[in-house]
Short mmCIF file of C-alpha atoms in Angstrom, two decimals:
data_model
loop_
_atom_site.label_atom_id
_atom_site.label_comp_id
_atom_site.label_asym_id
_atom_site.label_seq_id
_atom_site.Cartn_x
_atom_site.Cartn_y
_atom_site.Cartn_z
CA MET P 81 6.27 20.31 -63.32
CA ALA P 82 8.74 19.59 -60.69
CA THR P 83 9.41 17.35 -58.55
CA ALA P 84 10.86 16.81 -55.18
CA SER P 85 13.82 14.59 -54.67
CA PRO P 86 12.94 12.21 -51.78
CA PRO P 87 15.90 12.37 -49.02
CA PHE P 88 17.99 10.06 -49.78
CA ILE P 89 18.58 11.32 -53.30
CA SER P 90 19.37 14.92 -51.37
CA SER P 91 21.72 13.95 -49.24
CA LEU P 92 23.54 11.96 -52.30
CA ASN P 93 23.69 15.16 -54.53
CA PHE P 94 24.71 16.68 -51.07
CA THR P 95 27.34 14.30 -51.11
CA CYS P 96 27.81 14.33 -54.61
CA THR P 97 28.65 18.00 -54.96
CA SER P 98 31.21 17.81 -52.25
CA PHE P 99 33.08 15.31 -53.52
CA LYS P 100 33.41 17.14 -56.66
CA THR P 101 34.12 20.17 -54.73
CA SER P 102 36.81 18.66 -53.13
CA LEU P 103 38.29 16.83 -55.52
CA THR P 104 38.28 20.19 -58.05
CA SER P 105 40.21 22.02 -55.17
CA SER P 106 42.65 19.00 -54.23
CA SER P 107 43.35 19.35 -58.34
CA SER P 108 44.65 22.82 -57.84
CA THR P 109 47.18 22.88 -55.49
CA SER P 110 48.31 19.13 -56.55
CA SER P 111 51.20 19.54 -59.27
CA SER P 112 49.37 17.18 -61.75
CA SER P 113 46.79 18.49 -63.95
CA ALA P 114 43.98 15.49 -63.62
CA SER P 115 40.91 15.91 -64.40
CA PHE P 116 38.18 13.86 -62.74
CA SER P 117 33.71 13.62 -64.43
CA PHE P 118 32.06 12.55 -61.92
CA THR P 119 29.91 9.42 -63.33
CA THR P 120 26.35 7.66 -62.74
CA LYS P 121 29.01 4.74 -62.21
CA HIS P 122 30.59 6.37 -58.93
CA LEU P 123 26.70 7.63 -57.91
CA ARG P 124 26.01 3.13 -57.92
CA PRO P 125 27.56 2.22 -54.85
CA LEU P 126 26.36 6.20 -53.30
CA LEU P 127 23.04 4.23 -53.62
CA SER P 128 24.01 0.90 -52.77
CA LEU P 129 25.44 1.73 -49.46
CA SER P 130 22.03 4.89 -49.05
CA ALA P 131 19.74 1.32 -49.59
CA LYS P 132 21.37 -0.24 -47.32
CA ALA P 133 21.51 2.16 -44.29
CA SER P 134 18.43 2.99 -45.39
CA ARG P 135 17.42 -1.08 -45.14
CA LYS P 136 19.45 -1.22 -41.64
CA GLN P 137 18.19 1.50 -39.68
CA VAL P 138 14.56 -0.05 -40.63
CA GLU P 139 15.51 -3.15 -40.08
CA ILE P 140 16.58 -1.82 -36.13
CA VAL P 141 13.69 0.47 -35.48
CA PHE P 142 10.67 -2.68 -35.88
CA ASP P 143 12.27 -5.64 -35.34
CA PRO P 144 8.90 -7.18 -33.02
CA ASP P 145 11.51 -10.76 -32.59
CA GLU P 146 13.04 -8.92 -29.76
CA ARG P 147 14.26 -5.45 -29.57
CA LEU P 148 10.72 -4.40 -28.54
CA ASN P 149 9.80 -7.75 -26.51
CA LYS P 150 12.43 -7.02 -25.13
CA ILE P 151 11.42 -3.01 -24.27
CA GLY P 152 8.11 -4.14 -22.95
CA ASP P 153 9.48 -7.13 -20.74
CA ASP P 154 12.00 -4.33 -18.73
CA VAL P 155 9.00 -1.43 -18.78
CA ASP P 156 7.12 -4.56 -16.75
CA LYS P 157 9.11 -5.46 -14.57
CA GLU P 158 9.75 -1.37 -13.59
CA ALA P 159 6.46 -1.18 -13.29
CA PRO P 160 5.31 -0.35 -9.97
CA LEU P 161 2.57 -3.08 -8.39
CA SER P 162 -1.18 -1.55 -8.42
CA ARG P 163 -3.77 -4.14 -7.82
CA LEU P 164 -2.86 -7.04 -5.96
CA THR P 165 -5.72 -10.69 -5.84
CA LEU P 166 -5.22 -12.62 -3.01
CA PHE P 167 -6.54 -16.10 -2.17
CA SER P 168 -6.99 -15.83 2.39
CA PRO P 169 -7.49 -19.60 3.28
CA CYS P 170 -8.36 -20.25 6.84
CA LYS P 171 -7.60 -23.60 9.44
CA ILE P 172 -8.95 -26.36 11.66
CA ASN P 173 -7.42 -27.35 14.19
CA VAL P 174 -7.12 -30.68 13.86
CA PHE P 175 -6.67 -31.54 17.77
CA LEU P 176 -6.38 -28.95 20.58
CA ARG P 177 -5.85 -29.08 23.58
CA ILE P 178 -5.73 -26.39 26.64
CA THR P 179 -2.28 -27.51 28.75
CA GLY P 180 -2.24 -24.34 31.40
CA LYS P 181 -3.90 -20.42 31.96
CA ARG P 182 -1.06 -18.43 31.72
CA GLU P 183 -0.69 -15.05 33.95
CA ASP P 184 -1.28 -12.80 31.45
CA GLY P 185 -4.53 -14.32 31.50
CA PHE P 186 -4.52 -16.70 27.94
CA HIS P 187 -4.29 -19.71 27.82
CA ASP P 188 -1.57 -22.40 26.31
CA LEU P 189 -2.45 -24.06 24.23
CA ALA P 190 -0.96 -26.95 21.75
CA SER P 191 -2.37 -27.78 18.26
CA LEU P 192 -2.31 -29.40 15.12
CA PHE P 193 -3.21 -26.44 12.22
CA HIS P 194 -3.43 -27.31 9.04
CA VAL P 195 -4.60 -24.07 6.12
CA ILE P 196 -8.02 -25.51 4.03
CA SER P 197 -9.23 -25.35 0.65
CA LEU P 198 -11.79 -22.75 2.22
CA GLY P 199 -11.57 -19.15 1.94
CA ASP P 200 -11.80 -15.65 0.97
CA THR P 201 -10.81 -13.24 -1.50
CA ILE P 202 -9.68 -9.93 -1.67
CA LYS P 203 -8.83 -7.47 -3.75
CA PHE P 204 -5.97 -4.60 -2.99
CA SER P 205 -5.28 -1.61 -4.61
CA LEU P 206 -3.13 1.22 -4.39
CA SER P 207 -5.33 4.39 -2.72
CA PRO P 208 -4.07 8.10 -3.82
CA SER P 209 -5.36 8.71 -0.11
CA LYS P 210 -1.97 9.03 1.83
CA SER P 211 -3.53 8.98 5.67
CA LYS P 212 -6.68 6.56 5.20
CA ASP P 213 -7.69 2.96 4.02
CA ARG P 214 -10.96 1.85 2.59
CA LEU P 215 -12.57 -1.05 3.02
CA SER P 216 -15.21 -3.27 1.76
CA THR P 217 -17.24 -6.33 2.47
CA ASN P 218 -20.09 -8.35 0.24
CA VAL P 219 -21.36 -9.45 3.97
CA ALA P 220 -24.08 -7.61 6.70
CA GLY P 221 -21.91 -7.77 9.86
CA VAL P 222 -18.28 -7.62 9.49
CA PRO P 223 -16.40 -4.16 10.11
CA VAL P 224 -14.52 -2.72 7.38
CA ASP P 225 -13.35 0.20 9.84
CA ALA P 226 -10.04 -0.26 12.27
CA ARG P 227 -11.84 -3.07 14.35
CA ASN P 228 -11.16 -5.26 11.27
CA LEU P 229 -7.86 -7.08 10.99
CA ILE P 230 -7.46 -6.35 7.61
CA ILE P 231 -6.69 -2.75 8.65
CA LYS P 232 -5.29 -3.70 11.96
CA ALA P 233 -2.89 -5.42 9.99
CA LEU P 234 -2.03 -2.74 7.13
CA ASN P 235 -1.67 -0.28 10.59
CA LEU P 236 1.34 -2.53 11.62
CA TYR P 237 2.61 -2.50 9.05
CA ARG P 238 3.57 0.89 8.31
CA LYS P 239 4.02 1.20 12.03
CA LYS P 240 6.99 -2.03 11.29
CA THR P 241 8.62 -0.12 8.28
CA GLY P 242 8.11 3.04 8.13
CA SER P 243 6.12 2.53 4.56
CA ASN P 244 3.84 5.78 3.49
CA LYS P 245 1.70 3.19 1.36
CA PHE P 246 -2.45 2.89 1.69
CA PHE P 247 -5.35 0.69 0.41
CA TRP P 248 -8.25 0.25 -1.63
CA ILE P 249 -9.26 -2.85 -0.15
CA HIS P 250 -12.02 -5.44 -1.32
CA LEU P 251 -13.06 -8.40 1.01
CA ASP P 252 -14.96 -10.83 -1.36
CA LYS P 253 -16.09 -13.47 1.84
CA LYS P 254 -16.85 -17.03 1.94
CA VAL P 255 -15.67 -18.02 5.04
CA PRO P 256 -18.15 -17.18 8.44
CA THR P 257 -17.59 -15.22 11.26
CA GLY P 258 -17.76 -17.49 14.83
CA ALA P 259 -16.71 -20.44 13.70
CA GLY P 260 -13.93 -21.20 14.76
CA LEU P 261 -12.21 -22.01 11.00
CA GLY P 262 -9.85 -18.15 11.96
CA GLY P 263 -10.66 -16.35 8.64
CA GLY P 264 -10.24 -13.11 10.09
CA SER P 265 -6.71 -14.64 11.21
CA GLY P 266 -6.48 -15.65 7.90
CA ASN P 267 -7.22 -12.12 6.01
CA ALA P 268 -5.36 -10.48 8.30
CA ALA P 269 -1.84 -12.70 7.00
CA THR P 270 -3.04 -11.97 3.58
CA ALA P 271 -3.14 -8.06 4.39
CA LEU P 272 0.13 -8.76 5.72
CA TRP P 273 1.49 -10.69 3.15
CA ALA P 274 -0.24 -8.43 0.03
CA ALA P 275 1.67 -4.64 1.97
CA ASN P 276 5.55 -6.61 1.44
CA GLN P 277 4.58 -7.42 -2.17
CA PHE P 278 3.12 -3.92 -2.96
CA ASN P 279 6.37 -2.44 -1.06
CA GLY P 280 9.13 -4.78 -2.66
CA GLY P 281 9.34 -7.14 0.21
CA VAL P 282 11.89 -5.11 2.29
CA ALA P 283 10.50 -7.88 5.28
CA THR P 284 11.38 -10.99 5.58
CA GLU P 285 8.19 -13.76 6.45
CA LYS P 286 10.01 -14.64 9.73
CA GLU P 287 9.64 -10.71 10.39
CA LEU P 288 5.74 -11.48 9.32
CA GLN P 289 5.05 -13.90 11.76
CA ASP P 290 6.20 -12.27 14.62
CA TRP P 291 5.53 -9.04 13.98
CA SER P 292 1.87 -10.83 13.05
CA SER P 293 1.71 -11.60 16.68
CA GLU P 294 0.78 -8.65 18.39
CA ILE P 295 -2.47 -8.34 16.09
CA GLY P 296 -3.77 -11.88 16.95
CA SER P 297 -2.95 -14.62 18.68
CA ASP P 298 -3.82 -16.87 15.28
CA ILE P 299 -2.01 -14.90 12.43
CA PRO P 300 1.41 -16.14 12.84
CA PHE P 301 0.10 -19.44 11.61
CA PHE P 302 -0.87 -18.50 8.83
CA PHE P 303 2.76 -17.52 7.84
CA SER P 304 3.71 -21.78 7.31
CA HIS P 305 3.92 -24.02 4.90
CA GLY P 306 0.25 -24.71 5.63
CA ALA P 307 0.53 -27.37 8.82
CA ALA P 308 2.36 -26.40 11.98
CA TYR P 309 1.43 -27.34 15.81
CA CYS P 310 1.74 -24.41 17.32
CA THR P 311 1.61 -24.05 21.66
CA GLY P 312 2.01 -20.53 23.56
CA ARG P 313 -1.21 -18.68 22.70
CA GLY P 314 -0.90 -20.05 19.16
CA GLU P 315 2.03 -18.33 18.38
CA ILE P 316 4.83 -20.26 18.63
CA VAL P 317 4.91 -22.20 15.10
CA GLN P 318 6.67 -25.46 14.37
CA ASP P 319 6.24 -25.70 10.30
CA LEU P 320 5.31 -29.46 9.96
CA PRO P 321 5.46 -31.83 6.10
CA SER P 322 1.72 -32.62 6.19
CA PRO P 323 0.28 -35.65 7.24
CA PHE P 324 -2.22 -35.93 4.73
CA PRO P 325 -3.40 -35.96 1.66
CA LEU P 326 -3.90 -32.76 0.02
CA ASP P 327 -7.50 -34.47 -1.85
CA LEU P 328 -8.53 -35.75 1.57
CA PRO P 329 -12.25 -34.28 1.65
CA MET P 330 -14.57 -33.01 4.56
CA VAL P 331 -17.45 -31.15 4.99
CA LEU P 332 -18.06 -28.43 7.42
CA ILE P 333 -21.21 -27.69 9.25
CA LYS P 334 -21.54 -24.35 11.14
CA PRO P 335 -25.53 -23.32 12.36
CA ARG P 336 -26.20 -20.14 11.93
CA GLU P 337 -25.73 -19.94 15.74
CA ALA P 338 -22.17 -19.17 16.35
CA CYS P 339 -20.01 -19.36 19.96
CA SER P 340 -18.12 -16.62 21.00
CA THR P 341 -14.85 -17.41 22.34
CA ALA P 342 -14.48 -15.57 25.22
CA GLU P 343 -17.87 -16.62 27.04
CA VAL P 344 -16.56 -20.41 26.07
CA TYR P 345 -12.48 -19.92 27.86
CA LYS P 346 -14.69 -18.34 29.98
CA ARG P 347 -16.50 -21.28 30.99
CA LEU P 348 -13.01 -23.70 30.31
CA ARG P 349 -12.60 -26.19 33.14
CA LEU P 350 -8.74 -27.36 33.05
CA ASP P 351 -9.65 -30.80 35.35
CA GLN P 352 -12.02 -31.72 33.07
CA THR P 353 -10.20 -31.27 29.72
CA SER P 354 -8.31 -34.54 27.97
CA ASN P 355 -5.18 -35.37 30.19
CA ILE P 356 -3.27 -37.17 26.83
CA ASP P 357 0.13 -35.69 26.30
CA PRO P 358 -0.67 -33.50 22.42
CA LEU P 359 2.88 -34.32 21.80
CA THR P 360 1.74 -37.99 21.71
CA LEU P 361 -1.70 -37.06 19.16
CA LEU P 362 0.94 -35.59 17.18
CA GLU P 363 2.70 -38.76 16.79
CA ASN P 364 -0.23 -40.72 16.06
CA VAL P 365 -1.58 -38.55 13.26
CA THR P 366 1.79 -38.47 12.09
CA SER P 367 2.10 -41.89 11.52
CA ASN P 368 -1.38 -43.19 11.65
CA GLY P 369 -2.79 -39.83 10.01
CA VAL P 370 -6.65 -39.11 11.49
CA SER P 371 -8.78 -40.69 13.42
CA GLN P 372 -11.56 -40.02 15.62
CA SER P 373 -8.99 -41.36 18.55
CA ILE P 374 -6.95 -37.77 17.58
CA CYS P 375 -9.57 -35.55 17.09
CA VAL P 376 -9.21 -34.09 20.92
CA ASN P 377 -10.67 -30.18 21.16
CA ASP P 378 -10.45 -29.37 25.26
CA LEU P 379 -12.95 -26.68 23.93
CA GLU P 380 -15.78 -28.83 22.52
CA LEU P 381 -16.98 -28.96 26.40
CA PRO P 382 -17.85 -25.19 27.08
CA ALA P 383 -19.27 -24.14 23.79
CA PHE P 384 -21.67 -27.03 23.64
CA GLN P 385 -22.35 -25.74 27.31
CA VAL P 386 -22.67 -22.43 25.41
CA LEU P 387 -24.02 -23.71 22.20
CA PRO P 388 -26.28 -27.31 23.52
CA SER P 389 -27.64 -27.77 19.98
CA LEU P 390 -23.85 -27.80 18.65
CA ARG P 391 -23.18 -30.86 20.86
CA ARG P 392 -27.12 -32.62 18.72
CA LEU P 393 -25.27 -31.68 15.91
CA LYS P 394 -21.93 -33.35 16.04
CA GLN P 395 -23.26 -36.52 17.70
CA ARG P 396 -26.50 -36.53 14.80
CA ILE P 397 -23.58 -36.40 12.08
CA ILE P 398 -21.53 -39.28 13.96
CA ALA P 399 -25.00 -41.28 14.27
CA SER P 400 -25.41 -40.75 10.46
CA GLY P 401 -22.46 -41.65 8.86
CA ARG P 402 -22.52 -44.81 8.98
CA GLY P 403 -18.66 -44.41 9.06
CA GLU P 404 -18.31 -42.16 6.82
CA TYR P 405 -15.84 -40.10 8.27
CA ASP P 406 -12.85 -41.11 9.53
CA ALA P 407 -13.42 -38.33 12.17
CA VAL P 408 -15.82 -35.49 13.95
CA PHE P 409 -14.84 -32.64 15.42
CA MET P 410 -15.35 -29.00 16.27
CA SER P 411 -12.70 -27.09 15.50
CA GLY P 412 -10.93 -24.22 17.53
CA SER P 413 -13.71 -22.03 19.85
CA GLY P 414 -16.70 -23.49 17.45
CA SER P 415 -19.43 -24.13 16.13
CA THR P 416 -18.21 -25.24 12.58
CA ILE P 417 -18.53 -29.08 13.41
CA VAL P 418 -15.66 -30.79 10.52
CA GLY P 419 -15.98 -34.11 9.59
CA ILE P 420 -13.17 -35.50 7.71
CA GLY P 421 -13.47 -37.91 4.75
CA SER P 422 -16.34 -37.04 2.49
CA PRO P 423 -17.18 -34.06 0.89
CA ASP P 424 -20.93 -34.60 1.75
CA PRO P 425 -22.86 -33.83 5.22
CA PRO P 426 -25.74 -36.69 5.98
CA GLN P 427 -28.55 -36.20 4.98
CA PHE P 428 -30.73 -35.19 7.20
CA ILE P 429 -29.16 -31.72 7.39
CA TYR P 430 -31.04 -31.75 3.59
CA ASP P 431 -34.55 -32.99 5.38
CA ASP P 432 -35.10 -31.42 8.84
CA GLU P 433 -36.22 -27.89 8.81
CA ALA P 434 -34.18 -27.04 11.91
CA TYR P 435 -30.99 -27.12 10.36
CA LYS P 436 -32.31 -24.93 6.63
CA ASN P 437 -29.69 -22.67 7.10
CA VAL P 438 -26.70 -23.62 8.40
CA PHE P 439 -23.78 -23.11 6.36
CA LEU P 440 -21.89 -26.08 4.23
CA SER P 441 -19.13 -26.35 2.40
CA GLU P 442 -16.28 -29.04 1.12
CA ALA P 443 -13.04 -28.58 1.30
CA ASN P 444 -9.46 -30.15 1.49
CA PHE P 445 -6.02 -29.23 2.85
CA MET P 446 -3.82 -26.86 1.44
CA THR P 447 -0.41 -25.71 1.57
CA ARG P 448 1.79 -23.76 -0.40
CA GLU P 449 5.14 -23.36 -1.66
CA ASP P 450 8.41 -20.81 -0.04
CA ASN P 451 8.00 -17.10 -1.33
CA GLU P 452 4.48 -17.50 -2.55
CA TRP P 453 1.09 -17.01 -1.04
CA TYR P 454 -1.83 -19.88 -1.36
CA LYS P 455 -3.44 -19.88 -4.30
CA GLU P 456 -7.15 -20.51 -4.98
CA PRO P 457 -8.65 -23.79 -5.30
CA ALA P 458 -10.06 -24.55 -8.85
CA SER P 459 -13.87 -25.17 -7.31
CA ALA P 460 -14.73 -25.27 -4.03
CA THR P 461 -18.69 -25.90 -2.81
CA ALA P 462 -19.97 -23.80 -0.18
CA THR P 463 -23.77 -23.38 0.18
CA THR P 464 -25.92 -21.02 2.77
CA SER P 465 -29.60 -20.66 2.76
CA SER P 466 -28.69 -17.41 4.54
CA SER P 467 -29.79 -14.02 2.30
CA ASP P 468 -28.81 -11.37 4.68
CA SER P 469 -26.09 -10.84 2.08
CA ARG P 470 -25.33 -6.19 1.06
CA LEU P 471 -22.62 -5.07 0.38
CA GLU P 472 -20.27 -1.96 3.11
CA ILE P 473 -18.36 0.05 2.89
CA SER P 474 -16.32 2.17 4.71
CA ASN P 475 -15.88 6.21 4.31
CA GLU P 476 -13.37 6.77 7.48
CA MET P 477 -10.48 4.86 8.53
#
C-alpha cells in the first residue's frame, strides 16, 4: 500500500528533481561531458537542513518564555479600560473657623481638612449607552438621579473634555449622609478621577480640582494628598504633609438624626464664633499634634441649637472617656462627633437605649501618593443597627 511522504520529504523530492534537472541542463550546454549521479550522501545535508529549519520554525511559534508573554503584555497595554473599582474616602475637619460672610451668600472659612480611612466603594463600568449614566446604590434615601454628585461629576467631566463615555455605577455606601464627613464630595472627586482614567488621563489633577469647585465647595480638597488647609468657600486648597501619625486611631459616633447644613448656617452668628487666628491653630497642630484646644469648630454652637442631643452626646463622650481621647469635636456641620486617640466608643454608647441606633466606626488618618487615588485600607469597621438599607436603581438620568 502506498503511503504519502511527509511534507518536508515531498519538498525534498521536488528539490532533488529540480537539482538533477539543473545539472543535466548544465551538462548539455557545457563543453565537458561530465555526468552527475545523485546519491543518498547528497540527500543527508538537505534532510539535516530541513530538520534544522523545521526545528527553528517550531521554536519561534511555540516559545512560551518570551515571545508569547510579550505579545500578551502588548495586548493588555493596548486593551481599553472597561471596568474600575475605586475607594471613595471621607474627611474630617480637625478645626473649622468661619471668618466672614461673602457677598455671594456663602461664608469664608479656614479649616484643616484631613482624609480618613472610612469610605465608600464605587464600581464603574463603561456603558453601551451614549446618552445616560446609570447609578445604583445599597442604601435607601441616597438619590440615584442627576441630583447625585457622582452624576453631576460625570456630566461636568464630559462638558469640560468633550468625552462621549457614559457609565454604569454602583455605589456601595458606608459613609453616612448628613454627617459632616463629606462623603458625597468624596464620591464626586472619585467619579472625576475615574472618568479621567477611562479617557486616558487627558486632564491634569489640577484641572480636575479646579473644575470640581463648580459643583461643590468640599470636592477640590480630595485632590490634595490627604491633608490641606482650605480657605475661601473651601475650594482654595493648600496641600500639606499630614501633621499626624497615620496610625493615630479615632472613633466616629453619629446619631441617627442628621444636621441640615443650610439650617446650621442659618443659625450661625459671627459674633459668637471663636476669635482665634486659624493660622495660629494650624501652626500649633503642625508643631504639637492634636489637642482639645486646637479642635475648634465654629459650627458646633448652631448645630447644637438645631440638634440639642448632639451637645449632650459630646459632653458625655468627654466625661466618659476619662482622658482616653486627645480631642472630642464635631466634624463639619455635623452630626458626627469624633474622638481622636482611641478606636473605641465609651461604654454608655452600648448600654444606653437612647444610642442603640447610632452609627459607629473606627478610622485612621490617610493620604495618597502622586498620580494614584486613595487605597482602601486592609480592614475597616463600621457598624450601625439600622436595617433599612435596600438597593435603589435609576433607570433614567
